[in-house]
């Protein structure tokens, strides 16, 4: 059985990179975008990838911090060099999606860049105290359940299996996918 050679991102055009991502399993897809080299073509490739359903918040934050947002955070949009405007737009979109709750939290997952996230949030708090604001403000209310690990369930309490297929579930899936599954919430301790 021949061993498949790893995908060469740097030698592949954008359309081929996106086609490769489409062919990956969900887990491999998340790993690929979390490790994507921002020096390549982040705007078309990551712009498309980060708009896909199924990206979790931890992966989104990994992609965000891999884009090195600190270098442009206090720079006015008009002052971002032309060659980096696509990078800044991807970072803008990721931040907007994080803050809108587009990326859901998978119970029990912790951010890959926990230290960078903590530092970032610390700078945000210091900025607020000084009356200053960076370009990308991550909403702590959205991040809180992940940071406090409020959604972790003991393995024996986790819901088993996938829901049965139904026409109603298919029709309502875009709306259902916006929140946390009720089966998970019923195990959360009341306040």
Backbone as numpy.savetxt, mean C-alpha at the origin, in Angstrom:
# Nx Ny Nz CAx CAy CAz Cx Cy Cz
13.32 -30.40 -15.65 12.48 -29.22 -15.65 13.37 -27.98 -15.65
13.26 -27.13 -16.69 14.12 -25.95 -16.76 13.72 -24.93 -15.71
14.71 -24.28 -15.16 14.49 -23.26 -14.14 14.17 -21.93 -14.84
13.07 -21.32 -14.47 12.69 -20.04 -15.07 13.64 -18.95 -14.58
14.14 -18.17 -15.53 15.04 -17.09 -15.14 14.23 -15.95 -14.54
14.83 -15.22 -13.61 14.09 -14.12 -12.99 13.78 -13.05 -14.03
12.69 -12.36 -13.80 12.25 -11.31 -14.73 13.24 -10.15 -14.66
13.66 -9.67 -15.82 14.61 -8.56 -15.90 13.84 -7.26 -16.07
13.57 -6.59 -14.96 12.80 -5.35 -14.97 13.49 -4.27 -15.79
14.79 -4.15 -15.67 15.51 -3.05 -16.32 15.57 -3.20 -17.83
15.44 -4.41 -18.35 15.52 -4.63 -19.79 14.14 -4.79 -20.43
13.08 -4.61 -19.65 11.73 -4.82 -20.16 10.99 -3.50 -20.31
10.28 -3.35 -21.43 9.47 -2.14 -21.58 8.30 -2.14 -20.59
7.69 -0.99 -20.41 6.61 -0.82 -19.44 5.49 -1.83 -19.66
5.04 -1.99 -20.90 3.93 -2.92 -21.17 4.29 -4.34 -20.75
5.52 -4.74 -20.95 5.95 -6.09 -20.55 6.03 -6.21 -19.03
6.45 -5.14 -18.35 6.50 -5.15 -16.88 5.09 -5.31 -16.31
4.14 -4.58 -16.85 2.76 -4.67 -16.38 2.18 -6.05 -16.70
2.47 -6.57 -17.89 2.00 -7.92 -18.25 2.58 -8.95 -17.28
3.84 -8.79 -16.92 4.46 -9.71 -15.95 3.74 -9.63 -14.61
3.45 -8.43 -14.15 2.74 -8.27 -12.87 1.36 -8.91 -12.92
0.67 -8.78 -14.05 -0.67 -9.38 -14.20 -0.63 -10.90 -14.06
0.48 -11.51 -14.45 0.59 -12.97 -14.44 0.98 -13.53 -13.07
1.33 -12.68 -12.13 1.80 -13.15 -10.83 0.63 -13.49 -9.90
0.89 -14.37 -8.96 -0.09 -14.65 -7.91 -0.20 -13.39 -7.05
-1.29 -13.24 -6.28 -1.41 -12.04 -5.44 -0.22 -11.81 -4.51
0.27 -12.87 -3.91 1.42 -12.72 -3.00 2.67 -12.30 -3.76
2.94 -12.94 -4.90 4.11 -12.59 -5.71 3.98 -11.17 -6.27
2.76 -10.77 -6.60 2.48 -9.41 -7.09 2.88 -8.39 -6.03
2.43 -8.62 -4.79 2.75 -7.68 -3.71 4.26 -7.63 -3.45
4.91 -8.79 -3.50 6.37 -8.82 -3.31 7.08 -8.06 -4.43
6.61 -8.23 -5.66 7.25 -7.59 -6.80 7.14 -6.07 -6.71
5.96 -5.56 -6.36 5.84 -4.10 -6.30 6.54 -3.52 -5.08
6.60 -4.29 -3.99 7.31 -3.81 -2.80 8.80 -3.72 -3.06
9.31 -4.51 -4.01 10.73 -4.48 -4.34 11.04 -3.75 -5.63
10.06 -3.10 -6.23 10.25 -2.43 -7.52 11.28 -1.30 -7.40
12.13 -1.19 -8.39 13.17 -0.17 -8.42 12.58 1.14 -8.97
12.50 2.14 -8.12 11.92 3.42 -8.49 12.75 4.17 -9.54
13.95 3.70 -9.83 14.77 4.34 -10.86 14.32 3.91 -12.26
13.43 2.93 -12.35 12.96 2.45 -13.66 11.80 3.31 -14.15
10.60 2.78 -14.15 9.42 3.48 -14.67 8.31 3.49 -13.63
8.50 4.19 -12.52 7.51 4.10 -11.44 6.13 4.65 -11.80
6.08 5.69 -12.63 4.77 6.29 -12.87 3.83 5.34 -13.61
4.22 4.78 -14.76 3.26 3.89 -15.41 3.11 2.54 -14.72
4.20 1.97 -14.22 4.14 0.63 -13.64 3.53 0.66 -12.24
4.14 1.41 -11.34 3.60 1.49 -9.98 2.29 2.26 -9.94
2.14 3.22 -10.83 0.87 3.94 -10.91 -0.28 2.98 -11.18
-0.06 2.05 -12.12 -1.08 1.04 -12.42 -1.20 0.04 -11.27
-0.07 -0.46 -10.80 -0.08 -1.53 -9.79 -0.73 -1.07 -8.49
-0.46 0.15 -8.07 -0.97 0.62 -6.78 -2.46 0.97 -6.83
-3.04 0.95 -8.02 -4.48 1.20 -8.16 -5.27 -0.11 -8.17
-4.59 -1.24 -8.06 -5.27 -2.54 -8.12 -5.86 -2.91 -6.77
-6.99 -3.58 -6.83 -7.59 -4.12 -5.59 -6.70 -5.23 -5.06
-6.71 -5.40 -3.78 -5.96 -6.49 -3.18 -4.61 -6.07 -2.63
-4.24 -4.81 -2.83 -2.99 -4.32 -2.24 -3.31 -4.00 -0.78
-2.54 -4.56 0.12 -2.77 -4.30 1.54 -1.99 -3.07 1.98
-2.35 -2.54 3.13 -1.74 -1.33 3.65 -0.24 -1.49 3.90
0.17 -2.64 4.41 1.61 -2.85 4.66 2.42 -2.79 3.37
1.90 -3.41 2.31 2.58 -3.36 1.01 2.59 -1.94 0.48
1.46 -1.24 0.59 1.39 0.14 0.10 2.42 1.02 0.81
2.57 0.85 2.11 3.55 1.64 2.85 4.97 1.27 2.44
5.21 -0.01 2.17 6.54 -0.43 1.71 6.88 0.25 0.38
5.92 0.25 -0.54 6.14 0.89 -1.84 6.36 2.39 -1.63
5.53 3.01 -0.80 5.65 4.44 -0.52 7.04 4.79 0.00
7.52 4.08 0.99 8.83 4.40 1.56 9.97 4.03 0.63
9.79 3.04 -0.24 10.82 2.73 -1.23 10.99 3.87 -2.22
9.94 4.70 -2.40 10.02 5.86 -3.28 10.74 7.05 -2.65
11.22 6.89 -1.43 11.97 7.92 -0.70 11.24 9.26 -0.68
10.04 9.28 -0.07 9.24 10.50 -0.09 9.87 11.67 0.66
10.77 11.41 1.57 11.38 12.49 2.34 12.11 13.51 1.50
12.61 13.10 0.35 13.39 14.03 -0.47 12.54 15.13 -1.10
11.23 14.92 -1.22 10.35 15.93 -1.81 9.28 16.43 -0.85
9.26 15.95 0.37 8.14 16.22 1.27 7.94 17.70 1.58
9.02 18.46 1.66 8.89 19.88 2.00 9.16 20.78 0.80
9.23 20.18 -0.37 9.51 20.92 -1.59 8.18 21.28 -2.28
7.96 22.55 -2.62 6.73 22.89 -3.36 6.66 22.09 -4.67
5.45 21.74 -5.08 5.27 20.92 -6.29 5.99 21.51 -7.49
5.91 22.81 -7.64 6.53 23.46 -8.81 8.06 23.36 -8.79
8.66 23.10 -7.63 10.12 23.02 -7.53 10.67 21.61 -7.69
9.79 20.62 -7.80 10.26 19.25 -8.01 10.85 19.18 -9.41
12.11 18.71 -9.56 12.72 18.62 -10.88 11.87 17.78 -11.83
11.84 18.16 -13.08 10.98 17.52 -14.09 11.14 16.00 -14.12
12.37 15.50 -13.98 12.59 14.05 -14.06 12.01 13.29 -12.87
11.63 14.01 -11.81 11.07 13.36 -10.62 9.58 13.64 -10.42
8.96 14.34 -11.32 7.54 14.66 -11.15 6.67 13.41 -11.21
7.03 12.44 -12.04 6.28 11.18 -12.09 6.38 10.43 -10.77
7.55 10.42 -10.17 7.75 9.79 -8.86 6.85 10.48 -7.83
6.86 11.81 -7.84 6.05 12.56 -6.88 4.56 12.29 -7.09
4.12 12.14 -8.35 2.70 11.85 -8.60 2.32 10.47 -8.06
3.20 9.49 -8.23 2.91 8.15 -7.69 2.83 8.23 -6.16
3.75 8.94 -5.54 3.72 9.10 -4.09 2.44 9.83 -3.66
2.04 10.86 -4.43 0.78 11.57 -4.14 -0.39 10.58 -4.13
-0.46 9.75 -5.17 -1.58 8.81 -5.30 -1.58 7.75 -4.20
-0.40 7.25 -3.85 -0.34 6.26 -2.78 -0.81 6.89 -1.48
-0.34 8.08 -1.18 -0.74 8.76 0.06 -2.25 9.00 0.08
-2.80 9.46 -1.03 -4.25 9.68 -1.10 -5.02 8.39 -0.86
-4.55 7.30 -1.44 -5.24 6.02 -1.27 -5.09 5.49 0.16
-3.91 5.67 0.76 -3.74 5.27 2.16 -4.74 6.03 3.02
-4.79 7.35 2.84 -5.64 8.19 3.68 -7.14 8.01 3.42
-7.49 7.47 2.27 -8.91 7.24 1.98 -9.35 5.84 2.42
-8.40 5.01 2.87 -8.75 3.66 3.29 -8.82 2.67 2.15
-8.27 3.01 0.99 -8.29 2.12 -0.17 -7.52 0.83 0.10
-6.38 0.95 0.77 -5.57 -0.22 1.09 -6.02 -0.76 2.44
-6.48 -1.99 2.44 -7.02 -2.58 3.66 -5.91 -3.21 4.49
-6.21 -3.39 5.74 -5.26 -3.98 6.68 -5.51 -5.47 6.73
-4.46 -6.25 6.52 -4.57 -7.69 6.69 -4.24 -7.99 8.14
-5.13 -8.65 8.86 -4.86 -8.92 10.28 -3.53 -9.62 10.50
-2.82 -9.15 11.50 -1.57 -9.79 11.89 -0.35 -9.36 11.12
-0.49 -8.49 10.13 0.67 -8.04 9.37 1.21 -6.76 9.97
2.52 -6.65 9.96 3.17 -5.43 10.43 3.93 -4.81 9.27
4.07 -3.49 9.27 4.77 -2.83 8.17 6.23 -3.28 8.07
6.71 -3.42 6.85 8.12 -3.78 6.63 9.04 -2.65 7.07
8.54 -1.46 6.95 9.33 -0.28 7.29 8.81 0.36 8.58
8.65 -0.46 9.60 8.09 0.02 10.87 8.89 1.20 11.42
10.20 1.14 11.39 11.03 2.23 11.93 10.84 3.50 11.10
10.83 3.37 9.78 10.64 4.55 8.92 9.25 5.14 9.12
8.24 4.29 9.28 6.89 4.77 9.50 6.81 5.52 10.83
7.39 4.96 11.87 7.38 5.63 13.18 8.09 6.98 13.11
9.22 7.03 12.42 9.96 8.28 12.26 9.12 9.29 11.48
8.49 8.82 10.39 7.66 9.69 9.56 6.52 10.29 10.39
5.84 9.44 11.15 4.73 9.92 11.97 5.22 10.88 13.07
6.41 10.63 13.59 6.99 11.54 14.57 7.26 12.91 13.97
7.79 12.94 12.73 8.01 14.21 12.04 6.69 14.93 11.77
5.66 14.16 11.41 4.34 14.77 11.19 3.84 15.46 12.45
3.99 14.79 13.59 3.54 15.39 14.85 4.34 16.64 15.19
5.65 16.58 14.96 6.50 17.75 15.22 6.12 18.90 14.28
5.84 18.57 13.01 5.41 19.60 12.06 4.13 20.27 12.51
3.17 19.47 12.95 1.90 20.04 13.43 2.14 20.97 14.62
3.01 20.55 15.52 3.30 21.38 16.70 3.95 22.71 16.31
4.70 22.68 15.21 5.39 23.90 14.75 4.60 24.66 13.69
3.39 24.19 13.37 2.57 24.87 12.38 3.05 24.68 10.96
3.72 23.58 10.70 4.28 23.29 9.39 3.60 22.03 8.86
3.65 21.84 7.55 3.02 20.68 6.94 3.85 20.20 5.76
4.09 18.90 5.71 4.76 18.31 4.57 3.74 17.99 3.47
4.24 17.58 2.35 3.37 17.25 1.20 2.55 16.00 1.47
3.16 15.01 2.13 2.49 13.73 2.35 2.25 13.52 3.85
1.02 13.70 4.24 0.61 13.49 5.63 -0.17 12.18 5.69
0.37 11.20 6.37 -0.33 9.92 6.53 -1.30 10.03 7.70
-2.52 9.61 7.47 -3.58 9.71 8.48 -3.39 8.64 9.55
-3.07 9.09 10.77 -2.82 8.16 11.87 -4.06 7.35 12.23
-5.25 7.90 11.97 -6.49 7.15 12.27 -6.62 5.94 11.37
-6.17 6.06 10.13 -6.21 4.93 9.20 -5.16 3.89 9.60
-4.01 4.36 10.04 -2.89 3.47 10.39 -3.04 2.84 11.78
-3.83 3.44 12.65 -3.91 3.00 14.04 -4.24 1.52 14.22
-5.24 0.96 13.54 -5.52 -0.48 13.76 -4.33 -1.37 13.41
-3.56 -0.98 12.39 -2.40 -1.77 12.00 -1.28 -1.59 13.03
-1.05 -0.35 13.45 0.04 -0.07 14.38 -0.22 -0.67 15.76
-1.49 -0.71 16.15 -1.84 -1.26 17.45 -2.18 -2.74 17.36
-2.19 -3.25 16.14 -2.49 -4.67 15.88 -3.85 -5.06 16.46
-4.82 -4.17 16.31 -6.16 -4.40 16.83 -6.92 -5.50 16.10
-6.50 -5.83 14.90 -7.27 -6.78 14.10 -6.73 -8.20 14.14
-5.70 -8.44 14.93 -5.12 -9.78 14.98 -6.08 -10.72 15.71
-6.33 -11.85 15.10 -7.18 -12.87 15.69 -6.34 -14.09 16.03
-6.64 -14.74 17.12 -5.99 -16.02 17.34 -6.36 -16.97 16.20
-5.44 -17.80 15.81 -5.66 -18.70 14.67 -6.94 -19.52 14.82
-7.24 -19.97 16.03 -8.43 -20.80 16.23 -9.73 -20.01 16.10
-9.66 -18.68 16.18 -10.87 -17.86 16.05 -11.05 -17.29 14.66
-10.06 -17.44 13.80 -10.14 -16.86 12.46 -11.24 -17.55 11.65
-11.98 -16.77 10.85 -13.03 -17.37 10.04 -12.43 -18.35 9.03
-13.11 -19.45 8.84 -12.61 -20.49 7.94 -13.26 -20.36 6.58
-12.49 -20.64 5.55 -13.01 -20.73 4.20 -13.41 -19.39 3.61
-13.74 -19.45 2.32 -14.18 -18.28 1.60 -15.70 -18.27 1.57
-16.31 -17.08 1.39 -17.76 -17.04 1.31 -18.25 -17.76 0.06
-19.45 -18.28 0.17 -20.03 -18.96 -0.98 -20.24 -17.95 -2.11
-20.05 -18.38 -3.36 -20.28 -17.46 -4.46 -21.78 -17.13 -4.57
-22.07 -15.87 -4.88 -23.45 -15.48 -5.10 -23.48 -14.25 -5.99
-24.60 -14.08 -6.67 -24.76 -12.92 -7.54 -24.73 -11.63 -6.73
-25.39 -11.61 -5.56 -25.41 -10.41 -4.73 -24.01 -10.04 -4.25
-23.23 -11.04 -3.83 -21.86 -10.75 -3.37 -21.03 -10.18 -4.52
-21.21 -10.75 -5.72 -20.46 -10.23 -6.87 -20.87 -8.80 -7.20
-22.16 -8.50 -7.14 -22.63 -7.16 -7.45 -22.20 -6.14 -6.40
-22.19 -6.56 -5.15 -21.86 -5.64 -4.06 -20.40 -5.68 -3.64
-19.59 -6.50 -4.29 -18.19 -6.65 -3.88 -17.40 -5.35 -3.86
-17.63 -4.41 -4.79 -16.87 -3.15 -4.66 -17.19 -2.41 -3.37
-18.43 -2.49 -2.92 -18.81 -1.81 -1.68 -18.35 -2.62 -0.48
-18.54 -3.93 -0.53 -18.13 -4.80 0.57 -16.64 -4.70 0.80
-15.85 -4.60 -0.29 -14.40 -4.56 -0.19 -13.85 -3.30 0.43
-14.69 -2.30 0.70 -14.20 -1.05 1.27 -14.04 -1.09 2.78
-14.60 -2.06 3.43 -14.55 -2.10 4.88 -13.89 -3.34 5.40
-13.88 -3.46 6.69 -13.33 -4.63 7.34 -14.44 -5.68 7.43
-14.13 -6.90 7.17 -15.09 -8.00 7.18 -15.75 -8.11 8.55
-17.08 -8.23 8.56 -17.83 -8.32 9.81 -17.41 -9.54 10.62
-17.00 -10.62 9.94 -16.55 -11.80 10.66 -15.30 -11.50 11.49
-14.48 -10.60 11.03 -13.28 -10.22 11.77 -13.65 -9.30 12.92
-14.54 -8.34 12.66 -14.90 -7.37 13.68 -15.62 -7.99 14.87
-16.34 -9.07 14.67 -17.08 -9.64 15.79 -16.16 -10.19 16.88
-14.87 -10.40 16.56 -13.93 -10.90 17.54 -13.14 -9.79 18.23
-13.31 -8.55 17.77 -12.59 -7.42 18.36 -13.19 -7.10 19.72
-12.34 -6.86 20.70 -12.81 -6.53 22.05 -13.54 -5.20 22.02
-14.69 -5.10 22.72 -15.38 -3.82 22.80 -14.56 -2.85 23.65
-14.73 -1.59 23.39 -13.97 -0.57 24.13 -14.45 -0.41 25.54
